[in-house]
Tab-separated table of C-alpha atoms and ligand atoms in Angstrom:
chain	number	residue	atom	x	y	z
Z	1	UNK	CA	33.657	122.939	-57.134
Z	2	UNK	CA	33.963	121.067	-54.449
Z	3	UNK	CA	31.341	118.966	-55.066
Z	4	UNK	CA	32.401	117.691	-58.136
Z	5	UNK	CA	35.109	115.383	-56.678
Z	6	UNK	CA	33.646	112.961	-54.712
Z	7	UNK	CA	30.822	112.685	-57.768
Z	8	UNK	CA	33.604	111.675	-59.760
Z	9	UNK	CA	34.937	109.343	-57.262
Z	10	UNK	CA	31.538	107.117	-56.832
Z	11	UNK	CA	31.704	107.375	-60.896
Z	12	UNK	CA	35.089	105.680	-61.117
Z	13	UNK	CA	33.999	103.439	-58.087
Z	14	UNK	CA	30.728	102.657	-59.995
Z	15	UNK	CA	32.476	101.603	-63.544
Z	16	UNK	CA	35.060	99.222	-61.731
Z	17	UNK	CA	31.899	97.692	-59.669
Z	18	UNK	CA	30.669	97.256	-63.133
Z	19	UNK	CA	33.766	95.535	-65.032
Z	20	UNK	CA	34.008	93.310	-61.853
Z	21	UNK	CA	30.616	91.983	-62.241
Z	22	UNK	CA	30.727	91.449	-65.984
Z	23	UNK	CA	34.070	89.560	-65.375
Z	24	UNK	CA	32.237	87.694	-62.939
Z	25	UNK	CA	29.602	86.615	-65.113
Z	26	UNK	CA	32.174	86.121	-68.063
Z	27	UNK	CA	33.881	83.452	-65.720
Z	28	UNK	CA	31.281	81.591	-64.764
Z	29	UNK	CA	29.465	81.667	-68.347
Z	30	UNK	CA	33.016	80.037	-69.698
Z	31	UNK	CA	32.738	77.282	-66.706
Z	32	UNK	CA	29.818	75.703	-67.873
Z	33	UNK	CA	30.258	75.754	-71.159
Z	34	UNK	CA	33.537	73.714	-70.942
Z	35	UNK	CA	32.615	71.645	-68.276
Z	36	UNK	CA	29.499	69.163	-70.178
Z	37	UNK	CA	31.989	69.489	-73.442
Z	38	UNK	CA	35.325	67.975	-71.596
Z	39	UNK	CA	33.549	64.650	-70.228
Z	40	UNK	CA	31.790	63.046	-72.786
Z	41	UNK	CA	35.328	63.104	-74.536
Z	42	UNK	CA	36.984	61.904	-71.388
Z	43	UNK	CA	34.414	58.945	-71.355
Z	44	UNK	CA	35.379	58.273	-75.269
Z	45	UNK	CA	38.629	58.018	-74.276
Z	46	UNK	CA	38.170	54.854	-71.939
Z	47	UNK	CA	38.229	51.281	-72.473
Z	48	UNK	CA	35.145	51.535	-74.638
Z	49	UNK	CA	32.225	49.421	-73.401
Z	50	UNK	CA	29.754	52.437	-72.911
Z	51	UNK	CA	30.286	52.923	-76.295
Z	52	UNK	CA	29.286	49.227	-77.127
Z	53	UNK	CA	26.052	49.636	-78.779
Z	54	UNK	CA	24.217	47.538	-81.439
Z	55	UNK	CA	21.450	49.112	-82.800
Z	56	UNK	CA	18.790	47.632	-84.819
Z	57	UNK	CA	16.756	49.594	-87.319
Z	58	UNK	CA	14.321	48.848	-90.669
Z	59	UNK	CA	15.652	44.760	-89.916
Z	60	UNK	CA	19.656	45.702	-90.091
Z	61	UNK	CA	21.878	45.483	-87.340
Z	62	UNK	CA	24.449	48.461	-87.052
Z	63	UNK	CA	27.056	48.525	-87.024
Z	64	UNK	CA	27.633	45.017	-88.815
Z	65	UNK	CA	30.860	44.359	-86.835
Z	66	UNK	CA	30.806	45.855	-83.566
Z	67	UNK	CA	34.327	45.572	-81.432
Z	68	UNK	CA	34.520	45.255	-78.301
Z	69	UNK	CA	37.096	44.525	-75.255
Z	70	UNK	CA	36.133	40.822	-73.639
Z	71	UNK	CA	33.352	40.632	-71.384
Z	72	UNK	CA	32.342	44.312	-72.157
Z	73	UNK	CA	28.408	45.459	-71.562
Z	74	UNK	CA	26.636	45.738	-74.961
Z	75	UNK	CA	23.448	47.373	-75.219
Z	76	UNK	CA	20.984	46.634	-77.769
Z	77	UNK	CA	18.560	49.205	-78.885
Z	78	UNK	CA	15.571	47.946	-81.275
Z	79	UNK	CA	14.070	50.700	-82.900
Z	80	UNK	CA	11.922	48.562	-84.876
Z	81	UNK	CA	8.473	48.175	-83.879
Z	82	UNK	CA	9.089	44.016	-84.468
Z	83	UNK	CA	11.053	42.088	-82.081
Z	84	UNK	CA	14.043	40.798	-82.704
Z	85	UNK	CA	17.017	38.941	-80.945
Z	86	UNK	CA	20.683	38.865	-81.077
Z	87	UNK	CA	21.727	35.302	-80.958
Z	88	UNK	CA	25.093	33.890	-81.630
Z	89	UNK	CA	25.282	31.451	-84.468
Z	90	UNK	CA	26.212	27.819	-83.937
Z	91	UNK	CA	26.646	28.017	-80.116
Z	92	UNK	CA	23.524	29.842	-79.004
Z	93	UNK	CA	25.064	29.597	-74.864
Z	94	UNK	CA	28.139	32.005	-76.508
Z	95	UNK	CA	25.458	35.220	-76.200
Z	96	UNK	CA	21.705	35.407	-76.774
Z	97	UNK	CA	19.427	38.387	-75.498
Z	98	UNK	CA	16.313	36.620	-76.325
Z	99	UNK	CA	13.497	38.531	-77.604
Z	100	UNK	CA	14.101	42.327	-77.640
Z	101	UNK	CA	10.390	43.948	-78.209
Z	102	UNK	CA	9.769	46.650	-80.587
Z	103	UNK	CA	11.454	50.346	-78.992
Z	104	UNK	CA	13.274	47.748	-76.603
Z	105	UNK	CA	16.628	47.939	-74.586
Z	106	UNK	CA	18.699	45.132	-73.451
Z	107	UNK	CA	22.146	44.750	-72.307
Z	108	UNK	CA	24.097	41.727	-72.898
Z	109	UNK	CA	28.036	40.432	-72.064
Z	110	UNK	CA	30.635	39.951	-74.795
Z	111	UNK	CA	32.146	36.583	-74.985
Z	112	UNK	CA	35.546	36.683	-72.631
Z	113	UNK	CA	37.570	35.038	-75.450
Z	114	UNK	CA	38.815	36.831	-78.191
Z	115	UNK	CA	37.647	36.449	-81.723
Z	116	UNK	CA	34.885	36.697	-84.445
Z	117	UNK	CA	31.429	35.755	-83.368
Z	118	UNK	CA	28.487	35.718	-85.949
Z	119	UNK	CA	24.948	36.395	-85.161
Z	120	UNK	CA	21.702	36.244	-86.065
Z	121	UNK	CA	18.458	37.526	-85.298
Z	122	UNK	CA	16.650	33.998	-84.172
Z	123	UNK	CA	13.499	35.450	-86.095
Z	124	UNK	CA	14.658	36.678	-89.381
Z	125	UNK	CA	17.627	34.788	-89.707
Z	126	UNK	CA	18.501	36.840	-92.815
Z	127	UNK	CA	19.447	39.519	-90.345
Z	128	UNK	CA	23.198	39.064	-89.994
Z	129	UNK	CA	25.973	40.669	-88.361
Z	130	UNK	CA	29.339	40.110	-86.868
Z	131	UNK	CA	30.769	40.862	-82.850
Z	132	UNK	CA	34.944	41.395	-82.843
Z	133	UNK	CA	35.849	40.829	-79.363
Z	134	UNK	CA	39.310	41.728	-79.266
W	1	CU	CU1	14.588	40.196	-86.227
């Protein structure tokens, strides 16, 4: 009989070692699942110019009107295997990134004044779209 107790003591000493552990790991699972999910959305919430992207694909420039805040950084991504450019109409000195090759990445800077500025893509000039800076 007297044996018995301190079998059942390591027993009740064993399933709390056992609950601790698995709250442990239930802690630290929870951590880094939230932690990648909370700062993209913090980053989505800023200003905006990491989101400035143009891309181009199959000769179309998306999205058509891109907004932006002035000066922000745009990238443009070509996922064309032609080049193409993204040139402001009329005054070319507003923005132009010059040739972007096929699979290309540039970055360029948004006009500092606010408005509408059309471009063009300097090689097909049927390629058309619009930058809001605003
Ligand atoms: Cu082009």
């Amino acid at each position: 009989m007297s044996l018995t107790h301190p079998h059942r003591g390591h027993s009740v000493l064993a399933v709390a070692g056992v609950l601790a552990l698995l709250f442990l790991a239930g802690c630290s699972n929870g951590g880094n699942g939230t932690a990648p999910a909370t700062s993209p959305s913090s980053t989505a919430t800023g200003d905006g110019p990491a989101a400035a992207r143009i891309v181009i694909e199959n000769f179309t420039f998306s999205p058509a009107d891109l907004q932006v805040r002035p000066g922000a950084k745009i990238t443009v991504v070509n996922r064309d295997s032609a080049a193409h450019t993204v040139t402001a109409t009329g005054d070319k000195t507003t923005f132009d990134t010059g040739n972007v090759a096929g699979g290309a990445t540039v970055t360029f800077t948004a006009p500092s004044t606010t408005g509408s500025y059309s471009y063009i893509c300097a090689i097909h000039p049927n390629m058309k779209g619009t930058l809001t800076v605003r």
